[in-house]
Amino acid sequence: MALLEVRHLKKTYTNRFGTNQVEALKDVTFSMEEGEYTAVMGESGSGKTTLLNLLASFDRPTSGDIILNGLPFRKIQDKDLAVYRRKNLGFVFQDFNLLDTLSVRDNIFLPLVLAGEKTEEMKKRLSPLVKVLRISDLLDKFPYEISGGQKQRTAIARALITEPKLILADEPTGALDSRASYELLHMFEQINQAGQTILMVTHSTTAASHAKRVLFIKDGTVYHQIYRGDKSRDE
Ligand code: ADP
Ligand code: ADP
């Protein structure tokens, strides 16, 4: 069974007067196995953000299904979505979304605090992440005291600490200079090699080229996909 199945996903936005409709996603179907690292690539307006918002369960599709680990999102009630998300999904955003009033350590712990986790368990989970992400010197600092690349590493630690089934990354290199982008992409490859499933949305060819598989999206449709290495096929 695939970890993630996206079936005939469609999203139509209607303006507030009900007079104009935009088909942001037309008929998107793909699946991801556990341990995959997939990039969704497309130009501005192609539907990437819409797809990510649906996968994140921030928004509901007009039709079609998203099934994560055997559970269709449509079976989860709105009131249960926040808890579901916290347990199953990790998010890495372009603009980091760190809280300036919390230290780096407390930012990373926040999703576990919200889940009612014990301090001992939080510390146990943090220590391997500190090594991989090289953030030991940052833990007592505040977000406004660290660089963009350091913020993104903090955000990745916060995403990983809940041990999510799937990491969803939205233009994770978007606010980083080329060196920090390179480091982030290298880190994504490392955590993927350690078994983490990642889906990254990007319009950067450099970023996409680090993923094992790239889905190309245009006008709300996945029109092509490539596999890095020897596997290559047309959609
Ligand atoms: P691209 O695909 O070119 O990266 P995005 O749709 O991802 O464009 O948007 C780029 C940035 O603009 C993101 O940070 C997103 O949150 C923001 N953004 C996108 N649409 C809107 C909107 N309608 N209003 C305000 N901000 C938006
Ligand atoms: P991308 O992230 O690739 O830039 P989006 O998913 O943001 O693409 O947008 C896909 C299409 O849907 C665009 O035509 C955009 O204008 C439209 N769109 C996105 N969000 C909304 C919204 N909230 N209301 C109306 N149209 C939207």
Tab-separated table of C-alpha atoms and ligand atoms in Angstrom:
chain	number	residue	atom	x	y	z
A	1	MET	CA	0.000	0.000	0.000
A	2	ALA	CA	1.280	3.443	-0.932
A	3	LEU	CA	1.845	5.883	1.931
A	4	LEU	CA	0.054	8.650	0.061
A	5	GLU	CA	-2.561	8.294	-2.629
A	6	VAL	CA	-3.935	11.296	-4.462
A	7	ARG	CA	-6.866	10.375	-6.681
A	8	HIS	CA	-8.550	12.584	-9.264
A	9	LEU	CA	-8.051	15.656	-7.148
A	10	LYS	CA	-9.924	18.705	-8.264
A	11	LYS	CA	-10.139	22.166	-6.735
A	12	THR	CA	-12.252	24.956	-8.112
A	13	TYR	CA	-12.234	28.398	-6.521
A	14	THR	CA	-15.268	30.601	-6.959
A	15	ASN	CA	-15.012	34.350	-6.405
A	16	ARG	CA	-17.173	35.946	-3.757
A	17	PHE	CA	-19.793	36.984	-6.283
A	18	GLY	CA	-20.082	33.422	-7.590
A	19	THR	CA	-19.559	34.745	-11.108
A	20	ASN	CA	-16.072	33.519	-11.870
A	21	GLN	CA	-14.481	30.125	-11.335
A	22	VAL	CA	-10.838	29.124	-11.404
A	23	GLU	CA	-9.987	25.457	-11.835
A	24	ALA	CA	-6.775	25.505	-9.796
A	25	LEU	CA	-6.445	21.697	-9.892
A	26	LYS	CA	-8.090	19.692	-12.645
A	27	ASP	CA	-7.510	15.965	-12.219
A	28	VAL	CA	-4.399	15.243	-10.216
A	29	THR	CA	-3.575	11.603	-9.533
A	30	PHE	CA	-0.315	10.245	-8.115
A	31	SER	CA	0.939	8.156	-5.228
A	32	MET	CA	3.991	8.105	-3.008
A	33	GLU	CA	5.593	5.119	-1.368
A	34	GLU	CA	7.082	5.361	2.089
A	35	GLY	CA	10.627	6.736	1.889
A	36	GLU	CA	10.075	8.638	-1.352
A	37	TYR	CA	11.330	12.168	-1.901
A	38	THR	CA	9.211	13.920	-4.490
A	39	ALA	CA	9.267	17.477	-5.772
A	40	VAL	CA	6.254	19.112	-7.351
A	41	MET	CA	7.471	21.714	-9.780
A	42	GLY	CA	5.617	24.350	-11.723
A	43	GLU	CA	5.463	28.033	-12.501
A	44	SER	CA	3.566	30.586	-10.489
A	45	GLY	CA	-0.161	29.979	-10.841
A	46	SER	CA	0.198	26.319	-11.842
A	47	GLY	CA	-1.563	25.000	-8.734
A	48	LYS	CA	1.311	24.047	-6.426
A	49	THR	CA	0.086	25.972	-3.403
A	50	THR	CA	-3.424	24.658	-3.892
A	51	LEU	CA	-2.141	21.079	-4.006
A	52	LEU	CA	-0.046	21.600	-0.899
A	53	ASN	CA	-2.943	23.174	1.003
A	54	LEU	CA	-5.083	20.148	0.195
A	55	LEU	CA	-2.345	17.670	1.169
A	56	ALA	CA	-1.870	19.649	4.378
A	57	SER	CA	-5.622	19.343	4.994
A	58	PHE	CA	-5.800	23.136	5.349
A	59	ASP	CA	-8.457	23.075	2.679
A	60	ARG	CA	-10.864	20.491	1.212
A	61	PRO	CA	-10.910	19.453	-2.466
A	62	THR	CA	-13.897	20.103	-4.713
A	63	SER	CA	-13.727	16.404	-5.595
A	64	GLY	CA	-11.281	13.517	-5.461
A	65	ASP	CA	-9.487	11.835	-2.600
A	66	ILE	CA	-6.339	12.109	-0.521
A	67	ILE	CA	-5.492	8.946	1.391
A	68	LEU	CA	-2.595	8.962	3.836
A	69	ASN	CA	-1.544	5.663	5.386
A	70	GLY	CA	-4.886	4.123	4.430
A	71	LEU	CA	-7.052	6.882	5.877
A	72	PRO	CA	-9.011	9.102	3.439
A	73	PHE	CA	-9.015	12.740	4.599
A	74	ARG	CA	-12.711	12.899	3.770
A	75	LYS	CA	-13.361	10.590	6.745
A	76	ILE	CA	-11.721	13.029	9.167
A	77	GLN	CA	-14.085	15.621	10.583
A	78	ASP	CA	-13.036	19.269	10.525
A	79	LYS	CA	-12.791	19.376	14.316
A	80	ASP	CA	-10.300	16.491	14.320
A	81	LEU	CA	-8.059	17.800	11.554
A	82	ALA	CA	-5.691	19.849	13.730
A	83	VAL	CA	-4.819	16.854	15.894
A	84	TYR	CA	-4.545	14.600	12.846
A	85	ARG	CA	-2.171	17.056	11.185
A	86	ARG	CA	-0.001	17.394	14.265
A	87	LYS	CA	0.401	13.632	14.526
A	88	ASN	CA	0.948	12.785	10.884
A	89	LEU	CA	2.330	15.732	8.969
A	90	GLY	CA	5.417	17.915	9.324
A	91	PHE	CA	5.583	21.338	7.686
A	92	VAL	CA	8.494	23.336	6.379
A	93	PHE	CA	7.455	26.726	5.008
A	94	GLN	CA	9.254	29.272	2.867
A	95	ASP	CA	9.029	31.899	5.611
A	96	PHE	CA	9.913	29.473	8.471
A	97	ASN	CA	6.903	30.330	10.682
A	98	LEU	CA	8.958	30.444	13.896
A	99	LEU	CA	7.698	32.300	16.945
A	100	ASP	CA	10.006	35.176	17.875
A	101	THR	CA	8.969	35.023	21.536
A	102	LEU	CA	10.232	31.450	21.943
A	103	SER	CA	13.805	30.179	21.960
A	104	VAL	CA	14.906	27.853	19.186
A	105	ARG	CA	14.527	24.925	21.596
A	106	ASP	CA	10.996	25.915	22.564
A	107	ASN	CA	10.036	26.480	18.933
A	108	ILE	CA	11.158	22.941	18.156
A	109	PHE	CA	9.337	21.534	21.188
A	110	LEU	CA	6.112	23.432	20.507
A	111	PRO	CA	4.264	20.749	18.492
A	112	LEU	CA	5.052	18.188	21.208
A	113	VAL	CA	4.010	20.584	23.967
A	114	LEU	CA	0.698	21.064	22.157
A	115	ALA	CA	0.355	17.279	21.933
A	116	GLY	CA	0.886	16.969	25.710
A	117	GLU	CA	4.202	15.122	25.417
A	118	LYS	CA	6.458	14.705	28.451
A	119	THR	CA	9.673	16.755	28.743
A	120	GLU	CA	11.798	13.600	28.915
A	121	GLU	CA	10.430	12.360	25.603
A	122	MET	CA	10.945	15.780	23.984
A	123	LYS	CA	14.607	15.816	25.026
A	124	LYS	CA	15.112	12.266	23.827
A	125	ARG	CA	13.783	13.119	20.389
A	126	LEU	CA	15.713	16.375	20.126
A	127	SER	CA	19.198	15.001	20.619
A	128	PRO	CA	19.620	13.107	17.302
A	129	LEU	CA	18.100	16.047	15.402
A	130	VAL	CA	20.563	18.473	16.948
A	131	LYS	CA	23.407	16.452	15.482
A	132	VAL	CA	22.053	16.029	11.948
A	133	LEU	CA	20.850	19.615	11.681
A	134	ARG	CA	23.860	21.162	13.452
A	135	ILE	CA	21.787	23.343	15.750
A	136	SER	CA	23.398	22.676	19.139
A	137	ASP	CA	24.726	26.252	19.378
A	138	LEU	CA	21.354	27.721	18.494
A	139	LEU	CA	19.054	26.123	21.037
A	140	ASP	CA	19.093	29.008	23.538
A	141	LYS	CA	18.918	31.731	20.907
A	142	PHE	CA	15.813	33.400	19.560
A	143	PRO	CA	14.726	33.380	15.904
A	144	TYR	CA	15.646	37.058	15.419
A	145	GLU	CA	19.232	36.257	16.445
A	146	ILE	CA	19.898	33.622	13.777
A	147	SER	CA	20.333	33.518	9.991
A	148	GLY	CA	17.784	32.382	7.406
A	149	GLY	CA	19.536	29.055	6.935
A	150	GLN	CA	19.629	28.520	10.706
A	151	LYS	CA	15.931	29.381	10.928
A	152	GLN	CA	15.135	26.832	8.253
A	153	ARG	CA	17.173	24.165	10.082
A	154	THR	CA	15.180	25.000	13.215
A	155	ALA	CA	11.963	24.674	11.222
A	156	ILE	CA	13.067	21.264	9.938
A	157	ALA	CA	13.802	20.111	13.487
A	158	ARG	CA	10.341	21.279	14.523
A	159	ALA	CA	8.835	19.346	11.598
A	160	LEU	CA	10.797	16.160	12.339
A	161	ILE	CA	10.357	16.041	16.094
A	162	THR	CA	6.780	14.788	15.830
A	163	GLU	CA	8.058	11.871	13.695
A	164	PRO	CA	5.552	12.627	10.937
A	165	LYS	CA	4.576	10.157	8.231
A	166	LEU	CA	5.078	12.847	5.627
A	167	ILE	CA	6.984	16.124	5.470
A	168	LEU	CA	5.357	18.796	3.322
A	169	ALA	CA	7.730	21.560	2.291
A	170	ASP	CA	6.552	24.742	0.571
A	171	GLU	CA	9.368	26.498	-1.324
A	172	PRO	CA	11.779	25.651	1.514
A	173	THR	CA	14.679	27.393	-0.248
A	174	GLY	CA	12.579	30.384	-1.278
A	175	ALA	CA	13.969	32.755	1.335
A	176	LEU	CA	17.521	31.384	1.434
A	177	ASP	CA	20.691	32.437	-0.355
A	178	SER	CA	22.348	29.882	-2.609
A	179	ARG	CA	24.692	28.495	0.028
A	180	ALA	CA	21.939	28.037	2.627
A	181	SER	CA	19.706	26.556	-0.083
A	182	TYR	CA	22.373	24.036	-0.952
A	183	GLU	CA	22.759	23.086	2.724
A	184	LEU	CA	19.029	22.711	3.150
A	185	LEU	CA	18.723	20.492	0.060
A	186	HIS	CA	21.612	18.392	1.290
A	187	MET	CA	19.875	18.034	4.647
A	188	PHE	CA	16.638	16.954	2.986
A	189	GLU	CA	18.580	14.257	1.138
A	190	GLN	CA	20.097	13.083	4.423
A	191	ILE	CA	16.805	12.856	6.279
A	192	ASN	CA	15.262	11.131	3.265
A	193	GLN	CA	18.084	8.595	3.251
A	194	ALA	CA	17.256	7.987	6.896
A	195	GLY	CA	13.758	6.990	5.744
A	196	GLN	CA	11.730	10.197	5.936
A	197	THR	CA	9.121	10.661	3.198
A	198	ILE	CA	9.200	14.199	1.772
A	199	LEU	CA	7.038	16.103	-0.664
A	200	MET	CA	8.437	19.480	-1.652
A	201	VAL	CA	6.715	22.109	-3.737
A	202	THR	CA	9.030	24.452	-5.586
A	203	HIS	CA	9.523	26.517	-8.699
A	204	SER	CA	13.297	26.138	-8.381
A	205	THR	CA	14.870	23.657	-10.818
A	206	THR	CA	17.879	23.420	-8.519
A	207	ALA	CA	15.724	22.445	-5.568
A	208	ALA	CA	13.666	19.989	-7.612
A	209	SER	CA	16.791	18.335	-9.032
A	210	HIS	CA	17.710	17.111	-5.532
A	211	ALA	CA	14.507	15.091	-5.178
A	212	LYS	CA	14.351	11.479	-6.351
A	213	ARG	CA	11.285	12.164	-8.427
A	214	VAL	CA	9.813	15.327	-9.907
A	215	LEU	CA	6.177	15.863	-10.847
A	216	PHE	CA	5.639	18.747	-13.258
A	217	ILE	CA	2.423	20.665	-12.851
A	218	LYS	CA	0.905	23.192	-15.231
A	219	ASP	CA	-2.600	24.655	-15.380
A	220	GLY	CA	-3.682	22.391	-12.541
A	221	THR	CA	-2.545	19.161	-14.191
A	222	VAL	CA	0.464	16.902	-13.630
A	223	TYR	CA	1.700	16.574	-17.214
A	224	HIS	CA	5.052	14.878	-16.766
A	225	GLN	CA	7.238	13.135	-14.217
A	226	ILE	CA	10.868	12.162	-14.068
A	227	TYR	CA	12.898	9.941	-11.775
A	228	ARG	CA	16.439	10.850	-10.884
A	229	GLY	CA	18.901	8.187	-11.931
A	230	ASP	CA	18.036	5.407	-14.325
A	231	LYS	CA	14.259	5.307	-14.083
A	232	SER	CA	12.513	7.705	-16.436
A	233	ARG	CA	9.079	7.579	-17.911
A	234	ASP	CA	6.376	9.762	-19.362
A	235	GLU	CA	3.038	10.313	-17.715
B	1	ADP	P1	4.994	30.720	-6.342
B	1	ADP	O1	4.305	29.486	-6.801
B	1	ADP	O2	5.403	31.631	-7.436
B	1	ADP	O3	6.049	30.496	-5.318
B	1	ADP	P2	3.083	31.102	-4.324
B	1	ADP	O4	1.652	30.939	-4.728
B	1	ADP	O5	3.743	29.970	-3.629
B	1	ADP	O6	3.891	31.543	-5.612
B	1	ADP	O7	3.203	32.394	-3.460
B	1	ADP	C1	4.417	32.998	-3.123
B	1	ADP	C2	4.219	33.676	-1.798
B	1	ADP	O8	3.103	34.574	-1.871
B	1	ADP	C3	3.909	32.692	-0.687
B	1	ADP	O9	4.612	33.048	0.477
B	1	ADP	C4	2.420	32.800	-0.489
B	1	ADP	O10	2.058	32.585	0.863
B	1	ADP	C5	2.134	34.213	-0.907
B	1	ADP	N1	0.820	34.311	-1.538
B	1	ADP	C6	0.340	33.526	-2.526
B	1	ADP	N2	-0.898	33.880	-2.865
B	1	ADP	C7	-1.234	34.922	-2.073
B	1	ADP	C8	-2.389	35.734	-1.938
B	1	ADP	N3	-3.475	35.550	-2.670
B	1	ADP	N4	-2.365	36.698	-0.987
B	1	ADP	C9	-1.285	36.880	-0.245
B	1	ADP	N5	-0.156	36.145	-0.313
B	1	ADP	C10	-0.133	35.177	-1.224
B	2	ADP	P1	1.055	28.255	-7.478
B	2	ADP	O1	1.263	27.902	-6.052
B	2	ADP	O2	1.639	27.250	-8.412
B	2	ADP	O3	1.490	29.645	-7.779
B	2	ADP	P2	-1.751	28.388	-6.845
B	2	ADP	O4	-2.212	27.063	-6.363
B	2	ADP	O5	-1.468	29.435	-5.833
B	2	ADP	O6	-0.509	28.187	-7.800
B	2	ADP	O7	-2.833	28.955	-7.863
B	2	ADP	C1	-3.417	28.185	-8.916
B	2	ADP	C2	-4.544	29.006	-9.542
B	2	ADP	O8	-5.599	29.156	-8.608
B	2	ADP	C3	-4.122	30.401	-9.945
B	2	ADP	O9	-4.833	30.739	-11.119
B	2	ADP	C4	-4.579	31.250	-8.779
B	2	ADP	O10	-4.851	32.564	-9.177
B	2	ADP	C5	-5.846	30.537	-8.341
B	2	ADP	N1	-6.097	30.669	-6.890
B	2	ADP	C6	-5.298	30.263	-5.892
B	2	ADP	N2	-5.852	30.503	-4.689
B	2	ADP	C7	-7.036	31.090	-4.959
B	2	ADP	C8	-8.108	31.571	-4.143
B	2	ADP	N3	-8.057	31.495	-2.811
B	2	ADP	N4	-9.174	32.111	-4.757
B	2	ADP	C9	-9.258	32.195	-6.102
B	2	ADP	N5	-8.294	31.755	-6.929
B	2	ADP	C10	-7.203	31.200	-6.370
